[in-house]
Coordinates of C-alpha atoms in Angstrom, one line a residue:
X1 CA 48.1 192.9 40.4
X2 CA 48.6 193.0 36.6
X3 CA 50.3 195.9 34.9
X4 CA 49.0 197.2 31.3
X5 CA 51.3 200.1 31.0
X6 CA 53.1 199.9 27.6
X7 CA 57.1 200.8 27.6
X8 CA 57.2 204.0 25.9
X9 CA 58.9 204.7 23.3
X10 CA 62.0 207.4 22.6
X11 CA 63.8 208.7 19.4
X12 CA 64.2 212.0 19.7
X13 CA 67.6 212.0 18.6
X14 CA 69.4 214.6 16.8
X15 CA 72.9 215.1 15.2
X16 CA 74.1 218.5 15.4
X17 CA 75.0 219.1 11.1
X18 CA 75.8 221.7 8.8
X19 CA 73.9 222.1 5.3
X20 CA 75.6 220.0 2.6
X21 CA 75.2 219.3 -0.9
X22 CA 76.2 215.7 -2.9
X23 CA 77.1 214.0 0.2
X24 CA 79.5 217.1 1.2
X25 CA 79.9 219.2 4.4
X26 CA 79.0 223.2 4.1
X27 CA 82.8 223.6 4.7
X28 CA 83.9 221.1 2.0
X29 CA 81.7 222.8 -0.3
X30 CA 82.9 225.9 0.1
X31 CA 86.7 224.9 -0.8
X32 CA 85.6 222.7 -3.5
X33 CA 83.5 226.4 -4.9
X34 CA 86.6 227.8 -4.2
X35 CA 89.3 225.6 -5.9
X36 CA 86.9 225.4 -8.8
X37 CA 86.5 229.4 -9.2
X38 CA 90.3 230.1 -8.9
X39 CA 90.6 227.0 -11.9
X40 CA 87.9 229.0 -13.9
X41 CA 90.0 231.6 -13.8
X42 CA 93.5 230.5 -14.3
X43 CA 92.2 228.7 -17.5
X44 CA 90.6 232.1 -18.5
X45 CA 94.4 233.7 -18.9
X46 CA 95.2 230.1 -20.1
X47 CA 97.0 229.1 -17.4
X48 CA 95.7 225.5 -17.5
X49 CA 98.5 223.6 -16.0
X50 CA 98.5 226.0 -13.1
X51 CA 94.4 225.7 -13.0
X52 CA 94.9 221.6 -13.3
X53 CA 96.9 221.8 -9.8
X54 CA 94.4 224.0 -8.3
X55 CA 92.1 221.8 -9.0
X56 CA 94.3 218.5 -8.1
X57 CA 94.8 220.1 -4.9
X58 CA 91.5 221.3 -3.9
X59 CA 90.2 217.3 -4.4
X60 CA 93.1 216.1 -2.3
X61 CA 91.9 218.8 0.6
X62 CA 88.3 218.1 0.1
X63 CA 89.0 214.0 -0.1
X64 CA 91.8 213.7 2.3
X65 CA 90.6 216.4 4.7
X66 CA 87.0 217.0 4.9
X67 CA 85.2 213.2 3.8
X68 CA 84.9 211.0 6.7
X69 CA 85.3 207.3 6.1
X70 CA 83.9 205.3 8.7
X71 CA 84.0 208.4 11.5
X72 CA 87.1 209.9 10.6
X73 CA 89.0 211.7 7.8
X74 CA 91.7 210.1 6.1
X75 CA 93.9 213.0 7.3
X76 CA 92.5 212.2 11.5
X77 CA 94.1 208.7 10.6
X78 CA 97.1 209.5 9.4
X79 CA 97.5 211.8 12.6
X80 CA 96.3 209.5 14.9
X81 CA 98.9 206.5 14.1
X82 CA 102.0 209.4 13.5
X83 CA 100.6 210.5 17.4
X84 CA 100.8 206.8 18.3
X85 CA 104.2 205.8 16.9
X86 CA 105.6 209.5 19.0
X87 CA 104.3 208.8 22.0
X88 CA 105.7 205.3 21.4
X89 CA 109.0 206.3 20.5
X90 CA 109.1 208.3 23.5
X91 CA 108.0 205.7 26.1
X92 CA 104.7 207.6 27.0
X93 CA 102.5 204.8 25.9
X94 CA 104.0 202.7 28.7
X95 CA 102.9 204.0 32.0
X96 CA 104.6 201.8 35.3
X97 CA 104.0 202.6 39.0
X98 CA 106.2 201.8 42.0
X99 CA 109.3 201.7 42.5
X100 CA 110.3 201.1 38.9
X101 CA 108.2 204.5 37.5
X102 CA 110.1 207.3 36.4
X103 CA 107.6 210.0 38.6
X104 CA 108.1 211.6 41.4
X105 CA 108.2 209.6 44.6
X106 CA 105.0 211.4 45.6
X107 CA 103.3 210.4 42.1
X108 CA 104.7 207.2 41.9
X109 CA 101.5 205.1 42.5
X110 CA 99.0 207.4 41.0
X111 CA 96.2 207.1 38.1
X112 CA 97.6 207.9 34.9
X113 CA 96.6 210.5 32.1
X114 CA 94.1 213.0 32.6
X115 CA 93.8 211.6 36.2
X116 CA 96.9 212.1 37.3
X117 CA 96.7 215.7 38.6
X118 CA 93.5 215.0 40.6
X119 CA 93.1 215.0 43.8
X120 CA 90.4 214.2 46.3
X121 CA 88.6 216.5 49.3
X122 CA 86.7 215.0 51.8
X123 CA 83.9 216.6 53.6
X124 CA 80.8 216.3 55.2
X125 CA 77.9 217.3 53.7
X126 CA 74.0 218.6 54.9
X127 CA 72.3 215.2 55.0
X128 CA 75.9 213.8 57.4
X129 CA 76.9 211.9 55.1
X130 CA 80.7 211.7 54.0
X131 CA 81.9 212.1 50.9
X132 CA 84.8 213.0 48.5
X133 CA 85.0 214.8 46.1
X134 CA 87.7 215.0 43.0
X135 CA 89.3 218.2 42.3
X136 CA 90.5 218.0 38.5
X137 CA 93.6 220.5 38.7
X138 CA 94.2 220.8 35.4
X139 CA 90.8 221.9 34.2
X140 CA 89.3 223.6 37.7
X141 CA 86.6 221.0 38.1
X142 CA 85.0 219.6 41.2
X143 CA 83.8 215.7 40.5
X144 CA 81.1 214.0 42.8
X145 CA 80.8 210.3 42.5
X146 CA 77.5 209.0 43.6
X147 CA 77.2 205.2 43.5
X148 CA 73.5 204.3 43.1
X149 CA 71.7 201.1 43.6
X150 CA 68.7 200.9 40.7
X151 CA 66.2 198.4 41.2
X152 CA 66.0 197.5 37.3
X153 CA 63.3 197.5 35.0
X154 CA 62.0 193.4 35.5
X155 CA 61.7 194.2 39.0
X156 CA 59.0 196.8 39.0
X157 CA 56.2 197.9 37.6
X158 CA 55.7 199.0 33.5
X159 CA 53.7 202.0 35.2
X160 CA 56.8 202.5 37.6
X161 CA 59.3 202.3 35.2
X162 CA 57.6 204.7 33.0
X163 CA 57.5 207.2 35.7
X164 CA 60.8 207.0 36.3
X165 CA 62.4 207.6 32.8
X166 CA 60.1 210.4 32.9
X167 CA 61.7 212.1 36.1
X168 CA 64.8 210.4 35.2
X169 CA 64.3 213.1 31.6
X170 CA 64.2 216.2 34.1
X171 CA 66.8 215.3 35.9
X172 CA 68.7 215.7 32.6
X173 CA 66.1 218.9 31.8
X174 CA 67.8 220.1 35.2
X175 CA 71.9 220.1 34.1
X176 CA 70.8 223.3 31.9
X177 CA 70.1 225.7 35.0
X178 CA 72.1 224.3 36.8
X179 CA 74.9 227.1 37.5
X180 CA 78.4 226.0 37.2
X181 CA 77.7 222.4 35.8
X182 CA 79.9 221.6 33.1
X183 CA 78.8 217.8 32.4
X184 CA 77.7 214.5 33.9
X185 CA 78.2 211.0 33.4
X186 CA 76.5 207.8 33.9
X187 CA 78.5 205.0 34.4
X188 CA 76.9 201.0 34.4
X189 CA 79.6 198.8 35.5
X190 CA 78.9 195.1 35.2
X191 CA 80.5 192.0 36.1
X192 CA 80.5 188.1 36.2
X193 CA 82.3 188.5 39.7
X194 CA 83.6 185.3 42.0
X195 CA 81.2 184.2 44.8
X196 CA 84.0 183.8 47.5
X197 CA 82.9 187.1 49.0
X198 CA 79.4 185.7 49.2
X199 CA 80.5 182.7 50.4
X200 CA 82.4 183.9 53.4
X201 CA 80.2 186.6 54.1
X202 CA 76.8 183.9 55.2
X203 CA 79.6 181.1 57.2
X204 CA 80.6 184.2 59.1
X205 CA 77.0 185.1 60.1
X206 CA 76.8 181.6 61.5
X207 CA 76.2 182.0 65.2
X208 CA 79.0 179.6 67.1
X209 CA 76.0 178.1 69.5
X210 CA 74.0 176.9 66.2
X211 CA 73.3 173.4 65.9
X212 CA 75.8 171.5 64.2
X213 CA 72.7 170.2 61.9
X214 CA 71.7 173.5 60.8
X215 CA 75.2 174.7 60.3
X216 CA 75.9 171.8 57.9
X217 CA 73.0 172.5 56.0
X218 CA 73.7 176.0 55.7
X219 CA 77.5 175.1 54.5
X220 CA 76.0 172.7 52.0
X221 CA 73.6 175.4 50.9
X222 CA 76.5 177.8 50.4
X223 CA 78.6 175.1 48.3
X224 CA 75.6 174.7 45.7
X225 CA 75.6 179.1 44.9
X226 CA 77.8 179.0 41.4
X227 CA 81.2 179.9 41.8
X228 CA 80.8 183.3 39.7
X229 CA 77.5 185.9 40.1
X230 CA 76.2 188.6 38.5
X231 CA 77.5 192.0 40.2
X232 CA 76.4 195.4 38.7
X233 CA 77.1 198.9 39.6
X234 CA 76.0 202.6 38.6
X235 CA 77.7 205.7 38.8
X236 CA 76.6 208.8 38.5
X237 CA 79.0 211.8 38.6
X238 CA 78.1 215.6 38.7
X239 CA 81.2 217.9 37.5
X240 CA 81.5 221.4 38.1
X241 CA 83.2 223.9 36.6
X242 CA 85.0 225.4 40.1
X243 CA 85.8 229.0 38.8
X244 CA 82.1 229.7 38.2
X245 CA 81.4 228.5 41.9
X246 CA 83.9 231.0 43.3
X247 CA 87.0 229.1 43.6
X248 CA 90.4 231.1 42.9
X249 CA 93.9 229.4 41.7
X250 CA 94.9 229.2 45.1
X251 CA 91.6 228.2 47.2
X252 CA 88.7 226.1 46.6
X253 CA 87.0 225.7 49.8
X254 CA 84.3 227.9 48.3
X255 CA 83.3 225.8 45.5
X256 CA 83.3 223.0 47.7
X257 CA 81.1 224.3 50.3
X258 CA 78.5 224.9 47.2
X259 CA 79.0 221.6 45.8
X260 CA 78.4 219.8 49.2
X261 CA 75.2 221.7 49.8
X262 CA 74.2 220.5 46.1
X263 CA 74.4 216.9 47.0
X264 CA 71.6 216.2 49.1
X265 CA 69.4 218.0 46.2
X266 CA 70.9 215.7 43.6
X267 CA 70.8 212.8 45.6
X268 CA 67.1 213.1 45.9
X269 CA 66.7 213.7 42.2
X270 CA 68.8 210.3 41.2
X271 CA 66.3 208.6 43.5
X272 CA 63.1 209.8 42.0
X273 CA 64.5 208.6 38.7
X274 CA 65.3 205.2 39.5
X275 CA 68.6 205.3 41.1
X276 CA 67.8 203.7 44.7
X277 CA 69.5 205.3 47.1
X278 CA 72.5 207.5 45.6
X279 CA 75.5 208.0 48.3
X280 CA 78.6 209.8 47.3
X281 CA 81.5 207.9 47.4
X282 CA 83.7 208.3 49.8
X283 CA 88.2 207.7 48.6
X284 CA 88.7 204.4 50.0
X285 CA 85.6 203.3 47.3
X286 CA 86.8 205.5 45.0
X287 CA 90.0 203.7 44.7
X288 CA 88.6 200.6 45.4
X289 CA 86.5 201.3 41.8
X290 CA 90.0 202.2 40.2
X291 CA 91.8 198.7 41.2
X292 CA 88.8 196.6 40.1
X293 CA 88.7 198.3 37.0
X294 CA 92.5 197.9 36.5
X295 CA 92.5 194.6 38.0
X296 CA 89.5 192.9 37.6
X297 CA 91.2 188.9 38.1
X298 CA 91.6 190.4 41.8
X299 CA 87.7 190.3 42.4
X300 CA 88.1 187.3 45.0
X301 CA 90.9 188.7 46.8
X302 CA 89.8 192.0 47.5
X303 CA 86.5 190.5 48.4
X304 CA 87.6 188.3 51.1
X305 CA 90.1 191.4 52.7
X306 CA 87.0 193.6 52.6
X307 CA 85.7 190.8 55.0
X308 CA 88.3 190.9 57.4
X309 CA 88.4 194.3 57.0
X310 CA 91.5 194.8 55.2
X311 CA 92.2 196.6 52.0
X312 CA 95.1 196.9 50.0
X313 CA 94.4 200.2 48.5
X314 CA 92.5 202.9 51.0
X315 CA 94.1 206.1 49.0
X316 CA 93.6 207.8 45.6
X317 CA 97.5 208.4 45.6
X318 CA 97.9 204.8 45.4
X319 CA 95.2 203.8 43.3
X320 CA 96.8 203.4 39.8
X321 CA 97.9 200.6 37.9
X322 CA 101.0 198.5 38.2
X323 CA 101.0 199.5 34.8
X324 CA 99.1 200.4 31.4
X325 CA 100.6 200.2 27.9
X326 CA 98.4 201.3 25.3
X327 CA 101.2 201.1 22.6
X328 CA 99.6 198.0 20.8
X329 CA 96.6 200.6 19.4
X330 CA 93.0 199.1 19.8
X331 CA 94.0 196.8 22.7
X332 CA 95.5 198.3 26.1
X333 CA 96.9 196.3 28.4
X334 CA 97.2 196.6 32.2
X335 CA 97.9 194.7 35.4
X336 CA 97.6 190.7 33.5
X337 CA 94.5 191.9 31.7
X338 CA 93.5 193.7 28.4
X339 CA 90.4 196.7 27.3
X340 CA 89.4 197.9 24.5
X341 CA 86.9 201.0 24.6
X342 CA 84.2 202.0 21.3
X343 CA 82.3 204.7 21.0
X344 CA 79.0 205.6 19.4
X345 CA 78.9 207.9 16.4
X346 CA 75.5 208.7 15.3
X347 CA 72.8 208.4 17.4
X348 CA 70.3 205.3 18.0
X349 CA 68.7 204.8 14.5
X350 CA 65.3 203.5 15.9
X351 CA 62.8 204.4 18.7
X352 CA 63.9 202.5 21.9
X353 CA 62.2 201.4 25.1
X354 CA 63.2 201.4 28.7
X355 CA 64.7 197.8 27.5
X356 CA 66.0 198.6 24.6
X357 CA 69.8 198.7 26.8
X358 CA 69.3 195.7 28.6
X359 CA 72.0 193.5 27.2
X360 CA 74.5 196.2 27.0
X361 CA 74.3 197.2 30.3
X362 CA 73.9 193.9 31.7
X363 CA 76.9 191.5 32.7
X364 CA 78.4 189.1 30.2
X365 CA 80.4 186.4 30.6
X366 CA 82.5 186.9 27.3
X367 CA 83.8 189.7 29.3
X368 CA 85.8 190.4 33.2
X369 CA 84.4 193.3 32.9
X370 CA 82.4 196.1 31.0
X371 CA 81.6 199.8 31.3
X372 CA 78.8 201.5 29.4
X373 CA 79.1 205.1 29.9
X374 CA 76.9 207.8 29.0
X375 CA 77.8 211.5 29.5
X376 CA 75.7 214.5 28.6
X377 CA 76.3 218.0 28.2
X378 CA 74.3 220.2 29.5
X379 CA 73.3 223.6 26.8
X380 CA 72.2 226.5 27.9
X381 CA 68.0 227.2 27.0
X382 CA 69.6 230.2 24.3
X383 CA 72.1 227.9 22.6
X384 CA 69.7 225.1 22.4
X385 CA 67.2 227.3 20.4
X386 CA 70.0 228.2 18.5
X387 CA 70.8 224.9 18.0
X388 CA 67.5 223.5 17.4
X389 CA 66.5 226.7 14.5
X390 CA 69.3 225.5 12.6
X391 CA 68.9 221.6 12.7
X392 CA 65.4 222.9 11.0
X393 CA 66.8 224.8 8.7
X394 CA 69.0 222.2 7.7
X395 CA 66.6 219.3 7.3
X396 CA 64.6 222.0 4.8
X397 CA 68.0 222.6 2.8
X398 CA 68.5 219.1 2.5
X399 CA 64.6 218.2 1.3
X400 CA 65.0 221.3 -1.1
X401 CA 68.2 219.8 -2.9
X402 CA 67.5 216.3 -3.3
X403 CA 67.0 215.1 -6.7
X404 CA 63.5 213.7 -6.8
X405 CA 61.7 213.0 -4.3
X406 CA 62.3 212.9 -0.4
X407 CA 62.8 210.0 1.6
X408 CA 61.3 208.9 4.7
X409 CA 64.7 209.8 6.3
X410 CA 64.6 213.3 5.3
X411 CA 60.7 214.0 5.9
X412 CA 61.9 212.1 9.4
X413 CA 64.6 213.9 10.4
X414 CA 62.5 217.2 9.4
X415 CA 59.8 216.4 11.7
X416 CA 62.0 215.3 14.5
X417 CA 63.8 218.9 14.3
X418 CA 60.4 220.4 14.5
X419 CA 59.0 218.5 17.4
X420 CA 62.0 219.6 19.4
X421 CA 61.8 223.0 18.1
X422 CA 58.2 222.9 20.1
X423 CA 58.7 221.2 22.8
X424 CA 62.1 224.0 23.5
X425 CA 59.3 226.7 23.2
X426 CA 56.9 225.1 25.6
X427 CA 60.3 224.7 28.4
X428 CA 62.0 221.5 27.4
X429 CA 65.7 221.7 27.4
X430 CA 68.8 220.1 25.1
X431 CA 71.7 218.2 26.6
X432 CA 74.2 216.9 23.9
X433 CA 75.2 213.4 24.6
X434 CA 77.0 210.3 23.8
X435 CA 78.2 206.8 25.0
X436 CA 81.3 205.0 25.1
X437 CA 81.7 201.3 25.8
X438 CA 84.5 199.5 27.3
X439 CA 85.3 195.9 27.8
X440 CA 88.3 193.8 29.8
X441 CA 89.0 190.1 28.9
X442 CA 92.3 188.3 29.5
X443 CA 95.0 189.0 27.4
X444 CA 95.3 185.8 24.9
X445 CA 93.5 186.2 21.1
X446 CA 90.9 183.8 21.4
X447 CA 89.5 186.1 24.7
X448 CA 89.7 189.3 22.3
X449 CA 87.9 187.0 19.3
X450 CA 84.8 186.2 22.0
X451 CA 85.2 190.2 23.3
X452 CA 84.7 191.3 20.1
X453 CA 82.5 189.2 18.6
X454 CA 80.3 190.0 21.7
X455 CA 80.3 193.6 22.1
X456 CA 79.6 193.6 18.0
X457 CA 76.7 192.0 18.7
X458 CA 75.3 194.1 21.6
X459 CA 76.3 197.2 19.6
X460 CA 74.2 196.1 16.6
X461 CA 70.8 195.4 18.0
X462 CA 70.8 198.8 19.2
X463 CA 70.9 200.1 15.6
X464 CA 73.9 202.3 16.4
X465 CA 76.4 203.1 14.3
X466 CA 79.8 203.4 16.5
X467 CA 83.6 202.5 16.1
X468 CA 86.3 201.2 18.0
X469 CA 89.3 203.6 19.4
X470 CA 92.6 203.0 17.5
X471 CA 95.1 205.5 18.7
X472 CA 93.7 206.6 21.8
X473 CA 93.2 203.5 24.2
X474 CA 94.5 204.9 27.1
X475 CA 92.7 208.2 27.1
X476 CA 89.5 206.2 26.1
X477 CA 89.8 203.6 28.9
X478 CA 90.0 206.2 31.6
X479 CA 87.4 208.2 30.2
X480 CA 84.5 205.8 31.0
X481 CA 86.1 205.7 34.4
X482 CA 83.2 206.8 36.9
X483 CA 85.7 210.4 38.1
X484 CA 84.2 212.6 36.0
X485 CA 86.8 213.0 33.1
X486 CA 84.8 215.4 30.4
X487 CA 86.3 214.9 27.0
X488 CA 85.1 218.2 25.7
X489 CA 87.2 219.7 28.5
X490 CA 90.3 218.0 27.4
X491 CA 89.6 218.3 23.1
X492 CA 88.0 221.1 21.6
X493 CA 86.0 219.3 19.0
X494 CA 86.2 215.3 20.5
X495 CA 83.9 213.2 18.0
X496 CA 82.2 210.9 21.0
X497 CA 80.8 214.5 22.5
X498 CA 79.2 215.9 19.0
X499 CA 77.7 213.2 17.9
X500 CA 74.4 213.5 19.4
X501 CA 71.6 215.4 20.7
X502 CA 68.1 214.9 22.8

């Protein structure tokens, strides 16, 4: 049966901005106003050496300060490498595990940075099913994992696939009114993974009375499948703030009695919109996603213990690298392999279709392994007005100020504000959101030429301006990590959680 549908289209995209003038920010406006007022009237009592400072120094502040070059101020740089070179001076950009690590016995073997103080708690929930969840200490948040097994888009219908970015939207309408919901992520985790585990798996379905013919054509069968397959994996985590759930400093059963009678509600959501059947991980998978994310070269070997029903790793407290040194800046290295993690800056520049993400997310050989991670944040229906009013407001200030006439890119970005100003008032809700990338390949520079050269290339046809993390590798890496680590929770102003709206 044939299928007509056309993909839809999206672009609603905005980016959350401030009235500006010449290129500059309100705020760099206003000290450049400033510094050229108190010049004005230092040269009025003919002060002008005094006025020519002021004014020296109120270009360095605006220049060095408030004007970003590619993403960042020239002033965020300058921090960012002074941060790197401390932290490497002080041995924290090498993290080790085992018996040579300098933590406590108890925290020898644990997952570093903002995952250290995290802990899992297992439970039960309504549907029977077993699950863990990850209690992030440091911030009072309750993480459920849920690993979900989409069909993908060439395997259904146009019709289906519409339907399903459609529910797949109010799932996202939902994070709003959802009470005590600070943020979720989508993780896609994609690999060009060994067959061994394949391999074993069919010779050990072999019954032992089978014909010897049959069985030789089944083990010639098995030596044709390629030695590496496709493998690919979504996550999609729910955090909760636990204080708003009725968790105290001491006690958070309560907060996870609510979150476990949530689950079988958000599982049935994630399945309308296209994510199979959603379970919630359970610890031994959850560290299972932490070794094959820090050790990805181990693919064969932890596929042919699973078999035999063996497992290296079966607790979070022992889930962590042997170790991670993110002291070279772009590049991190960990357990015989290396990452490096980008991030998107501005949101998609064109309309794009329920394809439009195919390569990205898909596997690719030029890499061991790749993470494309997407995290929204949920805004409440008065902030999102709020929001929305001034986005409006500042797409009319920048039409107003332009020297001739407007572009298509203002007269765009005007209508695009107003559409979601409309569609707010008729129920629609805001979630801020952003994406993060991040690639392994061994650890040799020809490996990081074909890694970069390829994620480049799948960054570009998406029309998305983005840039590559420099002084922050570690925190980066481990952010796109499927445990629920919120950057906006850990940074008050982060640049990969402002930099888009929908």
């Amino acid at each position: 049966m044939s299928d007509n549908s056309a993909q839809e289209k999206f672009g609603n995209w905005l980016q959350p901005a401030s009235p500006g003038l010449y290129g500059l920010s309100l705020p760099a406006l206003v000290v450049a106003a400033a510094g050229l007022v108190f010049s004005l009237l230092f040269m009025m009592k003919e002060l002008y050496l005094v006025a020519l400072v002021v004014l020296l120094v109120t270009a360095l502040v605006v220049l060095l300060g408030m004007v970003k070059f590619g993403g960042r101020t020239i002033i965020g740089k300058i921090t960012d490498s002074l941060s790197l070179a401390t932290r490497k001076s002080s041995g924290s950009a090498f993290y080790v595990t085992g018996a040579l690590s300098t933590l406590p016995p108890e925290d020898a073997e644990r997952l570093p940075g903002a995952l250290l103080d995290v802990d899992t708690i297992s439970g039960t929930d309504g549907l029977g099913r077993k699950y863990s969840l990850l209690h992030h200490k440091a911030v009072n948040q309750l993480a459920a994992v849920f690993g979900c097994s989409p069909d993908g888009a060439s395997m259904q219908e146009q019709s289906m696939v519409n339907s399903q970015v459609s529910k797949y939207g109010s799932w996202l309408s939902s994070l709003s009114v959802e009470e005590g919901l600070t943020g979720a992520t989508v993780v896609v985790d994609s690999a060009s993974e060994s067959s061994a585990g394949t391999c074993a798996a069919i010779r050990d379905d072999v019954a032992p009375g089978g014909p010897a013919f049959a069985k030789e054509v089944l083990d010639h069968a098995v030596g044709t499948l390629p030695a590496r397959s496709a493998v690919l994996n979504v996550y999609a985590t729910m955090v909760w703030d636990a204080a708003t759930l009725g968790a105290t400093d001491k006690d958070v059963s309560s907060a996870v009695a609510e979150v476990a009678a949530r689950l079988p509600g958000q599982s049935e959501m994630l399945r309308d919109a296209g994510a199979g059947s959603p379970e919630p991980l359970v610890e031994e998978e959850l560290a299972h996603v932490a070794q094959l994310a820090y050790q990805p070269m181990r693919d064969q070997e932890m596929a042919l213990d699973a078999l035999q029903g063996r497992s290296a790793i079966k607790d979070w407290q022992h889930a962590g690298p042997g170790f991670f040194d993110d002291s070279q800046g772009r590049v991190v290295f960990h357990d015989g392999v290396a990452s490096m993690t980008l991030m998107m800056t501005v949101p998609p520049g064109a309309h794009i279709t329920s394809r439009s993400f195919d390569r990205i997310f898909g596997p690719n050989a030029k890499f061991l392994r790749k993470r494309v991670a997407l995290f929204y944040r949920p805004v409440d229906p008065g902030s999102g007005a709020r929001i929305v009013d001034k986005l409006v407001k500042t797409a009319d200030w920048k039409i107003s100020t332009r020297k001739g006439r407007p572009t298509s890119w203002d007269l765009g970005a005007k209508a695009v504000a107003e559409k979601t100003e409309e569609e707010l008032a008729q129920g629609a809700r805001l979630s801020l959101f952003s994406m993060m990338v991040t690639v392994t390949f061994a650890p040799d520079q020809k490996s990081y030429r074909d890694a970069l050269n390829q994620v480049k290339s799948l960054m570009n046809q998406l029309i998305m301006p983005y840039r590559f993390v420099e002084h922050a590798g570690s925190a980066a890496f481990h952010t796109t990590l499927p445990f629920g680590v919120l950057p906006w929770r850990y940074s008050i102003t982060p640049l990969w959680i402002g930099s888009g709206t929908k």
